[in-house]
XYZ file of C-alpha atoms in Angstrom:
582
model
C -14.626 35.406 1.904
C -17.527 34.047 -0.086
C -18.696 30.510 -0.857
C -21.765 29.846 -2.920
C -24.387 27.516 -1.540
C -24.360 24.312 -3.655
C -28.157 24.424 -3.804
C -28.130 27.836 -5.497
C -27.072 26.427 -8.873
C -26.248 22.762 -9.518
C -24.139 23.646 -12.565
C -22.190 26.641 -11.285
C -19.967 27.168 -8.258
C -18.344 30.410 -7.170
C -15.940 31.062 -4.307
C -13.651 33.911 -3.315
C -11.069 34.580 -0.629
C -9.575 38.054 -0.901
C -6.907 39.529 1.361
C -5.432 42.550 -0.403
C -3.563 45.621 0.823
C -1.004 47.809 -0.860
C 2.511 47.862 0.567
C 2.230 51.597 1.252
C -0.779 50.941 3.491
C 1.250 48.631 5.752
C 4.141 51.098 5.903
C 1.939 54.113 6.675
C -0.193 52.370 9.303
C 1.339 53.589 12.604
C -0.429 50.925 14.647
C 1.589 48.247 12.877
C 4.834 49.457 14.485
C 3.763 48.876 18.084
C 3.768 45.328 19.465
C 0.517 44.287 21.040
C -1.596 46.501 18.783
C -4.170 45.148 16.391
C -2.010 46.007 13.382
C 1.023 44.204 14.723
C -0.064 40.963 13.058
C -0.528 42.745 9.716
C 2.983 44.184 9.863
C 4.461 40.742 10.445
C 2.390 39.252 7.615
C 4.947 39.622 4.858
C 2.819 37.845 2.240
C -0.856 38.040 1.349
C -2.851 35.871 -1.005
C -6.178 36.194 -2.782
C -8.097 33.792 -4.969
C -11.374 33.974 -6.911
C -12.690 30.968 -8.827
C -15.793 30.037 -10.777
C -16.735 26.723 -12.382
C -19.432 26.233 -14.997
C -20.808 22.815 -15.942
C -23.245 22.165 -18.743
C -26.189 19.756 -18.538
C -25.985 16.759 -20.879
C -22.570 17.927 -22.024
C -19.125 16.497 -21.218
C -17.479 19.942 -21.103
C -16.875 22.101 -18.050
C -15.003 25.395 -17.671
C -13.351 26.839 -14.585
C -11.578 30.170 -14.263
C -9.389 31.359 -11.397
C -7.659 34.594 -10.468
C -4.744 34.376 -8.014
C -2.887 37.305 -6.428
C 0.165 36.908 -4.183
C 1.773 39.960 -2.581
C 5.010 40.481 -0.711
C 4.901 43.638 1.375
C 8.634 43.640 1.998
C 9.519 44.790 -1.522
C 6.015 45.485 -2.976
C 6.267 42.482 -5.323
C 3.008 41.190 -6.752
C 2.371 37.946 -8.639
C -0.866 37.972 -10.587
C -2.474 35.179 -12.603
C -5.437 36.454 -14.610
C -6.982 34.384 -15.924
C -6.159 30.755 -15.222
C -8.726 28.856 -17.297
C -9.228 25.098 -17.372
C -11.425 23.421 -19.974
C -12.233 19.775 -19.292
C -14.044 17.207 -21.372
C -14.941 14.015 -19.531
C -14.322 10.661 -21.175
C -16.409 9.966 -24.263
C -16.634 7.125 -26.786
C -16.630 8.966 -30.127
C -17.172 5.873 -32.291
C -19.996 4.314 -30.317
C -23.165 3.898 -32.326
C -26.289 5.680 -31.145
C -28.521 2.776 -32.154
C -26.391 -0.295 -31.570
C -27.445 -3.499 -33.291
C -25.667 -6.731 -32.540
C -22.405 -7.101 -30.676
C -20.211 -4.177 -29.742
C -17.594 -3.395 -32.393
C -13.927 -3.151 -31.439
C -13.650 0.512 -32.377
C -16.600 1.403 -30.138
C -14.416 0.677 -27.106
C -12.044 3.549 -27.920
C -12.418 6.429 -25.482
C -10.855 9.879 -25.238
C -10.922 12.972 -23.059
C -9.502 16.486 -23.161
C -7.880 18.911 -20.720
C -7.017 22.440 -21.785
C -5.198 25.070 -19.730
C -4.851 28.783 -20.483
C -2.585 30.736 -18.148
C -1.701 34.434 -18.158
C 0.586 35.626 -15.340
C 3.073 38.316 -14.378
C 5.591 39.020 -11.601
C 6.198 42.731 -11.132
C 6.040 45.667 -8.706
C 2.754 47.167 -7.591
C 3.409 50.547 -9.226
C 4.300 48.895 -12.559
C 1.360 46.483 -12.774
C -0.990 48.701 -14.799
C 1.882 50.017 -16.930
C 2.982 46.557 -18.086
C 2.573 45.299 -21.639
C 0.389 42.250 -22.217
C 2.738 41.010 -24.951
C 6.162 41.849 -23.543
C 5.728 41.598 -19.766
C 2.994 39.016 -19.227
C 3.662 35.287 -19.550
C 0.846 33.645 -21.459
C 0.651 30.110 -22.775
C -1.826 27.318 -23.408
C -1.565 23.562 -23.043
C -3.727 20.790 -24.515
C -3.800 17.196 -23.286
C -5.651 14.447 -25.165
C -5.476 10.932 -23.689
C -6.874 8.088 -25.813
C -7.336 4.558 -24.464
C -9.273 1.329 -25.010
C -9.593 -2.179 -23.582
C -9.960 -5.304 -25.716
C -10.190 -9.031 -25.016
C -7.965 -11.444 -26.917
C -8.492 -15.225 -26.909
C -11.039 -14.738 -24.090
C -8.321 -14.712 -21.432
C -6.021 -11.785 -22.289
C -6.943 -8.159 -21.613
C -5.148 -5.689 -23.878
C -5.230 -1.969 -23.063
C -3.491 0.328 -25.573
C -3.104 4.033 -24.767
C -1.907 7.176 -26.487
C -1.273 10.518 -24.759
C -0.742 13.675 -26.766
C 0.300 17.020 -25.237
C 0.662 20.288 -27.116
C 1.810 23.668 -25.797
C 1.323 27.081 -27.362
C 3.850 29.768 -26.438
C 3.796 33.453 -27.352
C 7.538 33.964 -26.894
C 10.878 32.236 -26.665
C 14.209 33.301 -25.218
C 17.381 32.701 -27.201
C 20.686 32.578 -25.324
C 24.250 33.248 -26.382
C 27.587 33.836 -24.689
C 28.451 37.478 -23.946
C 31.247 38.313 -21.466
C 29.722 41.766 -20.891
C 26.240 40.477 -19.993
C 24.973 39.432 -16.577
C 26.254 35.937 -15.878
C 28.071 36.037 -19.247
C 24.788 35.062 -20.931
C 22.909 37.294 -23.357
C 19.159 36.658 -23.531
C 17.054 37.812 -26.490
C 13.269 37.619 -26.176
C 11.538 36.816 -29.470
C 7.780 37.400 -29.474
C 5.704 35.167 -31.690
C 3.656 32.002 -31.751
C 5.469 28.724 -31.090
C 3.963 25.250 -31.077
C 5.616 22.538 -28.988
C 4.238 19.009 -28.717
C 5.130 15.606 -27.365
C 3.446 12.230 -27.178
C 3.859 8.815 -25.654
C 2.156 5.523 -26.326
C 1.862 2.250 -24.500
C 0.106 -1.078 -24.263
C -0.635 -3.328 -21.308
C -1.448 -7.036 -21.372
C -2.732 -8.867 -18.309
C -4.656 -11.970 -17.375
C -5.759 -13.903 -14.288
C -4.709 -17.399 -13.245
C -6.732 -19.281 -10.644
C -5.543 -22.133 -8.467
C -7.666 -24.151 -6.024
C -6.346 -26.307 -3.209
C -8.369 -28.785 -1.164
C -6.703 -29.242 2.232
C -6.069 -32.707 3.616
C -9.135 -33.556 5.683
C -7.240 -35.881 8.029
C -5.097 -32.946 9.119
C -7.506 -29.984 8.922
C -10.878 -31.698 9.149
C -13.968 -30.458 7.306
C -13.819 -26.865 8.520
C -11.567 -25.560 5.712
C -13.485 -25.957 2.468
C -10.902 -24.661 -0.035
C -8.010 -22.254 -0.535
C -7.943 -20.127 -3.690
C -4.878 -18.428 -5.156
C -5.408 -15.689 -7.761
C -2.320 -14.623 -9.709
C -2.443 -11.589 -12.020
C 0.632 -11.200 -14.248
C 0.904 -8.145 -16.490
C 3.346 -6.702 -18.996
C 3.372 -3.029 -19.995
C 5.288 -1.494 -22.881
C 5.693 2.292 -23.121
C 7.451 4.307 -25.807
C 8.346 7.985 -26.112
C 10.839 9.439 -28.622
C 13.690 11.743 -27.672
C 12.192 15.220 -27.917
C 15.589 16.655 -27.075
C 16.793 15.784 -30.590
C 17.941 18.719 -32.709
C 15.280 18.328 -35.402
C 12.524 19.137 -32.881
C 14.154 22.441 -31.948
C 13.065 22.264 -28.308
C 16.672 22.435 -27.050
C 19.600 24.482 -28.359
C 23.260 24.961 -27.477
C 25.921 27.658 -27.459
C 29.665 27.439 -26.871
C 32.267 29.499 -25.048
C 35.903 29.199 -24.049
C 36.627 29.088 -20.329
C 39.646 30.530 -18.505
C 41.635 27.323 -19.122
C 41.191 27.553 -22.886
C 38.737 24.654 -23.062
C 35.635 24.902 -25.214
C 32.449 24.412 -23.202
C 28.990 23.640 -24.579
C 25.863 24.815 -22.754
C 22.471 23.344 -23.581
C 19.245 25.239 -22.891
C 15.600 25.358 -23.932
C 14.181 28.573 -25.415
C 10.845 27.681 -23.804
C 12.149 27.190 -20.256
C 10.650 29.413 -17.563
C 7.267 29.526 -19.260
C 3.903 28.744 -17.680
C 4.179 25.182 -19.019
C 7.482 23.338 -19.125
C 8.790 22.009 -22.456
C 8.999 18.249 -23.108
C 11.710 16.312 -21.352
C 14.809 14.921 -22.962
C 15.698 11.318 -23.533
C 14.171 8.408 -25.387
C 12.089 5.914 -23.417
C 11.433 2.288 -24.315
C 10.334 0.679 -21.069
C 9.029 -2.799 -20.339
C 7.318 -3.235 -16.962
C 6.743 -6.681 -15.521
C 4.315 -6.971 -12.616
C 2.840 -9.842 -10.640
C -0.058 -9.589 -8.197
C -1.170 -12.354 -5.838
C -4.242 -12.877 -3.679
C -4.916 -15.850 -1.382
C -8.315 -16.497 0.218
C -9.747 -19.344 2.236
C -13.325 -20.600 2.570
C -14.188 -21.726 6.097
C -17.331 -23.461 7.323
C -18.948 -21.767 10.299
C -20.920 -23.357 13.139
C -24.226 -23.042 11.237
C -22.722 -24.696 8.103
C -22.475 -21.443 6.170
C -19.379 -20.462 4.155
C -17.231 -17.522 5.209
C -14.337 -16.066 3.202
C -11.101 -15.377 5.069
C -8.333 -13.321 3.467
C -4.917 -14.883 4.014
C -2.937 -12.543 1.752
C -4.937 -9.600 0.491
C -2.167 -8.498 -1.875
C 1.405 -9.545 -2.569
C 2.762 -7.744 -5.613
C 6.087 -7.057 -7.259
C 7.092 -4.963 -10.270
C 10.287 -4.408 -12.258
C 10.982 -2.115 -15.241
C 13.544 -2.404 -18.033
C 14.356 0.661 -20.153
C 15.797 -0.537 -23.441
C 16.818 3.007 -24.403
C 19.061 3.515 -21.346
C 22.783 3.132 -21.999
C 23.669 2.301 -18.377
C 21.658 0.716 -15.585
C 18.516 -0.048 -17.623
C 16.865 -2.075 -14.826
C 14.823 -0.327 -12.158
C 14.605 -1.326 -8.520
C 12.340 -4.214 -7.589
C 9.274 -2.810 -5.816
C 7.224 -5.051 -3.564
C 3.990 -4.526 -1.672
C 2.300 -6.658 0.973
C -1.180 -6.080 2.399
C -2.783 -8.257 5.084
C -6.262 -7.897 6.550
C -5.545 -8.735 10.165
C -9.018 -7.799 11.394
C -12.188 -6.455 9.867
C -11.202 -2.868 10.712
C -7.412 -3.039 10.427
C -5.184 -3.657 7.418
C -1.424 -4.050 7.587
C 0.495 -2.659 4.602
C 4.182 -2.866 3.790
C 5.993 -1.290 0.838
C 9.654 -1.892 0.175
C 12.161 -2.080 -2.657
C 15.328 -3.961 -3.519
C 18.075 -2.162 -5.441
C 19.058 -3.917 -8.657
C 22.530 -2.372 -8.752
C 24.951 -2.498 -5.846
C 27.856 -0.318 -4.769
C 31.463 -0.115 -5.845
C 34.547 1.983 -5.134
C 35.651 4.508 -7.732
C 39.239 5.454 -8.487
C 39.233 7.896 -5.553
C 37.946 5.329 -3.076
C 34.446 6.795 -2.871
C 31.327 4.598 -2.836
C 29.310 4.995 -6.039
C 26.583 3.033 -7.838
C 27.750 -0.027 -9.689
C 26.911 -0.716 -13.316
C 26.666 -4.447 -12.641
C 23.491 -5.944 -11.234
C 23.317 -7.675 -7.885
C 22.131 -10.775 -9.750
C 25.496 -11.068 -11.503
C 27.077 -11.547 -8.065
C 24.578 -14.250 -7.162
C 22.581 -11.984 -4.842
C 18.859 -11.232 -4.886
C 19.187 -7.467 -4.485
C 20.085 -4.829 -1.943
C 17.353 -4.204 0.608
C 16.875 -0.404 0.594
C 14.570 -0.032 3.556
C 11.033 -0.055 4.760
C 8.679 2.172 6.681
C 5.275 1.492 8.133
C 2.936 2.119 11.016
C 0.421 0.395 13.251
C -2.577 2.218 14.607
C -5.573 1.296 16.710
C -8.459 3.314 18.131
C -10.299 2.637 21.369
C -13.700 4.142 22.124
C -16.850 3.468 24.104
C -17.979 0.675 21.825
C -14.714 -1.270 21.858
C -14.360 -0.893 25.634
C -17.909 -2.130 26.204
C -17.336 -4.998 23.796
C -14.261 -6.126 25.717
C -15.230 -5.516 29.348
C -18.940 -4.618 29.351
C -21.833 -6.906 30.272
C -23.066 -9.311 27.640
C -26.667 -8.403 26.860
C -28.875 -10.810 24.993
C -30.397 -9.958 21.669
C -33.827 -9.195 23.076
C -32.528 -6.617 25.557
C -30.480 -4.973 22.834
C -33.482 -4.631 20.563
C -35.595 -3.404 23.448
C -33.187 -0.659 24.445
C -32.096 0.228 20.936
C -34.462 3.168 20.699
C -33.503 4.551 24.111
C -29.806 4.297 23.322
C -30.221 6.158 20.066
C -32.085 8.972 21.802
C -29.352 9.309 24.379
C -26.585 9.247 21.788
C -28.303 11.900 19.693
C -27.632 14.385 22.485
C -23.902 14.115 21.802
C -23.931 13.785 18.038
C -21.733 16.510 16.508
C -23.309 16.403 13.086
C -26.815 17.080 14.412
C -25.921 19.538 17.191
C -27.248 22.595 15.409
C -30.416 20.822 14.330
C -31.138 19.708 17.887
C -30.226 22.994 19.540
C -32.178 25.325 17.313
C -35.712 25.208 16.046
C -37.102 27.162 13.136
C -37.238 30.336 15.210
C -33.491 30.185 15.899
C -33.931 29.693 19.662
C -32.346 26.929 21.712
C -34.557 23.903 22.224
C -34.936 22.410 25.674
C -35.225 18.653 25.866
C -35.729 16.257 28.725
C -32.608 14.404 29.829
C -32.411 10.752 28.828
C -32.833 8.208 31.617
C -31.839 4.574 31.951
C -34.052 1.594 32.764
C -33.813 2.323 36.508
C -35.036 5.903 36.135
C -31.649 7.558 36.697
C -30.097 10.049 34.318
C -28.163 8.172 31.637
C -24.437 8.843 31.877
C -22.839 9.341 28.471
C -19.282 10.541 27.980
C -18.093 9.658 24.441
C -14.329 9.266 24.213
C -11.721 7.865 21.860
C -8.034 7.072 22.182
C -5.812 6.468 19.136
C -2.420 4.809 19.374
C -0.038 4.933 16.420
C 3.361 3.292 16.231
C 5.593 4.326 13.313
C 8.894 2.774 12.374
C 11.352 2.793 9.491
C 14.450 0.870 8.454
C 16.956 2.515 6.106
C 20.604 2.429 5.156
C 22.843 4.419 7.466
C 25.138 6.171 4.977
C 26.958 7.941 7.806
C 28.632 4.652 8.788
C 31.352 2.857 6.847
C 30.377 0.279 4.276
C 31.177 -3.397 4.750
C 33.862 -3.986 2.124
C 33.153 -7.712 1.954
C 29.375 -7.611 1.419
C 29.292 -4.024 0.033
C 26.400 -3.204 2.351
C 25.779 -0.297 4.678
C 24.474 -1.035 8.161
C 20.809 -0.369 8.740
C 19.363 2.182 11.145
C 15.998 1.777 12.820
C 13.848 4.732 13.863
C 10.515 4.403 15.613
C 8.108 6.575 17.539
C 4.794 6.318 19.373
C 2.003 8.865 18.938
C -1.078 9.163 21.129
C -4.155 11.280 20.511
C -7.431 11.372 22.381
C -10.821 13.031 22.454
C -13.375 13.244 25.244
C -16.715 15.013 25.527
C -17.775 16.272 28.932
C -21.464 16.702 28.340
C -22.920 17.943 25.116
C -20.980 21.249 24.987
C -17.458 20.576 26.244
C -14.887 18.920 23.998
C -11.246 18.128 24.872
C -8.596 17.016 22.358
C -5.015 16.147 23.194
C -2.036 14.668 21.374
C 1.504 13.704 22.284
C 4.204 11.239 21.362
C 7.557 9.746 22.178
C 10.613 9.337 19.933
C 12.534 6.208 20.910
C 15.669 7.320 19.035
C 16.079 10.691 20.725
C 14.348 9.424 23.900
C 12.333 12.603 24.114
C 8.668 13.502 24.202
C 7.293 15.210 21.147
C 5.225 18.356 21.243
C 2.156 17.924 23.458
C -1.004 19.852 22.636
C -4.289 20.209 24.512
C -7.337 21.901 22.977
C -10.452 22.660 25.013
C -13.580 24.007 23.344
C -17.019 25.004 24.583
C -20.162 25.579 22.541
C -21.788 28.840 23.763
C -24.686 28.585 21.318
C -24.095 31.811 19.357
C -20.364 31.802 20.149
C -17.581 29.240 20.338
C -14.912 29.389 23.008
C -11.597 27.551 22.601
C -8.322 27.328 24.465
C -5.144 25.742 23.145
C -2.086 24.765 25.178
C 1.257 23.650 23.769
C 3.890 21.973 25.943
C 7.412 21.251 24.817
C 10.192 23.230 23.142
C 7.738 25.949 22.028
C 5.415 26.364 25.011
C 2.518 28.671 24.211
C -1.189 29.206 24.691
C -4.095 30.812 22.847
C -7.623 31.679 23.900
C -10.404 32.874 21.617
C -14.133 33.550 21.543
C -15.650 33.703 18.074
C -19.103 34.007 16.614
C -20.558 30.666 15.576
C -21.856 32.048 12.288
C -19.519 31.531 9.331
C -20.250 35.056 8.145
C -19.187 36.645 11.446
C -16.479 34.302 12.712
C -13.639 36.500 11.376
C -15.283 39.812 12.202
C -16.758 39.170 15.641
C -13.987 37.618 17.712
C -11.599 38.115 20.623
C -8.172 36.441 20.643
C -5.494 36.294 23.317
C -2.169 34.611 22.605
C 1.142 34.169 24.348
C 3.817 36.754 23.493
C 5.918 35.569 20.563
C 7.172 38.974 19.453
C 10.762 38.129 20.362
C 10.971 35.727 17.434
C 9.928 38.299 14.816
C 12.576 39.350 12.305
C 12.227 42.950 11.092
C 13.411 44.021 7.656
């Protein structure tokens, strides 16, 4: 494992993680057949992966190049998957028509920007003994893809923002596979590989128009007094239009068909793409002409404080809704109505809710099964079918919040007076600066005097935190019968409570624990406890798991990143009974 120091070269990064062994090595290693031996873990490791990557950036240049080599092995059948190379060429966004020496106002064409992403991939899936005997043209899969997004933003009539965009994608293939029906072939399909250069492209274009509408409301002073200065409502409507032709049409040649007669004498037609299974997928089928309507709302209030200053209070941070209409769709062109609500309940906590309402309801087919209806819910005089919602609440308690709630109220002068002492005491337990405090330039541990309080006693510091998270979800229960009158499924509610905590006993001991409770199953979730101790040059850790899969692990590892995998001692609970041998 190697990782280059970022300070070595600001324009180049190099990293490698190599874990390679031939399948014959694992089979011939006798230690791997005896449980409890050091090689036992290697024998159970059916797959191995290696990766080497390098990235080169150029000063004062928008281009950057990165290359990666990936190797995945499966010891069970000596299969190897190799990607060499996987090259990415990136050009950051530029404004090609911007003048170097601009005079006067900015021209409209100077706002046009573009970027580029290029991918070159060469890969193969084969056996280890056939890797170096394979043909680069016949056996390796190699292809290249180019992506060029172009966009701009203009102002129209001072109030409308117009953002057109154009995305072009082109793929270069070195082969294609033609298919035909053959009753003597595998799967009754004959596949002919044709080597040669093939160019496949697709594009899509769109335009978005949006604006902002402001509304101010002065509350009635007789009811609210002078404390509320004003309430502002910001509404942002937008309309987006996107178009993409049907690249599955016959004149593009990206999709082909062949016919055969089944056992009942009926003629069947099978559609396929000669470029399927390549490193880059061919363009999708179907024409797209979509219109997206979105509305975003924000409500804020200005409140006068005790010292006559103005403070902004967020009433509704975001309330948005969006709906899409696909003019090219033959059935069900409307999408579901998506809605989002975000409230800033406190300075450190934000409540978010995302939900959707189905535009089309349910109906019974000729066999009595429930299927999607082609009629909208609006045609029945209903708003839409509520599909469900999921969310979570979380809050974290620590020393600061506990002291704020139940601790003594110190005046400002005492806080400023003791600010320096508190910082010195807290530095002893700061994780980020532990190494800097513990070691001087000679690499030896530093000894420091213990921090004391104002009375001369040793200052007691035990940083801790406790996080509570409550998750819940509401969804349709499709396992129950549908209400034939309202054509609605009953809703099922699932919720759970998760608890995690951290406590530091001194500057070297650290304890983490987590658990939870599922209210639906009325069972405790997996409980874990991790205890770690900093031994200066070594790190000691112990992990305990309680629940359906009770286990433990204990390890002592070198603190140095270079030696942590080489200089170690691990002890784990026996899990050999769950190993499946091939």
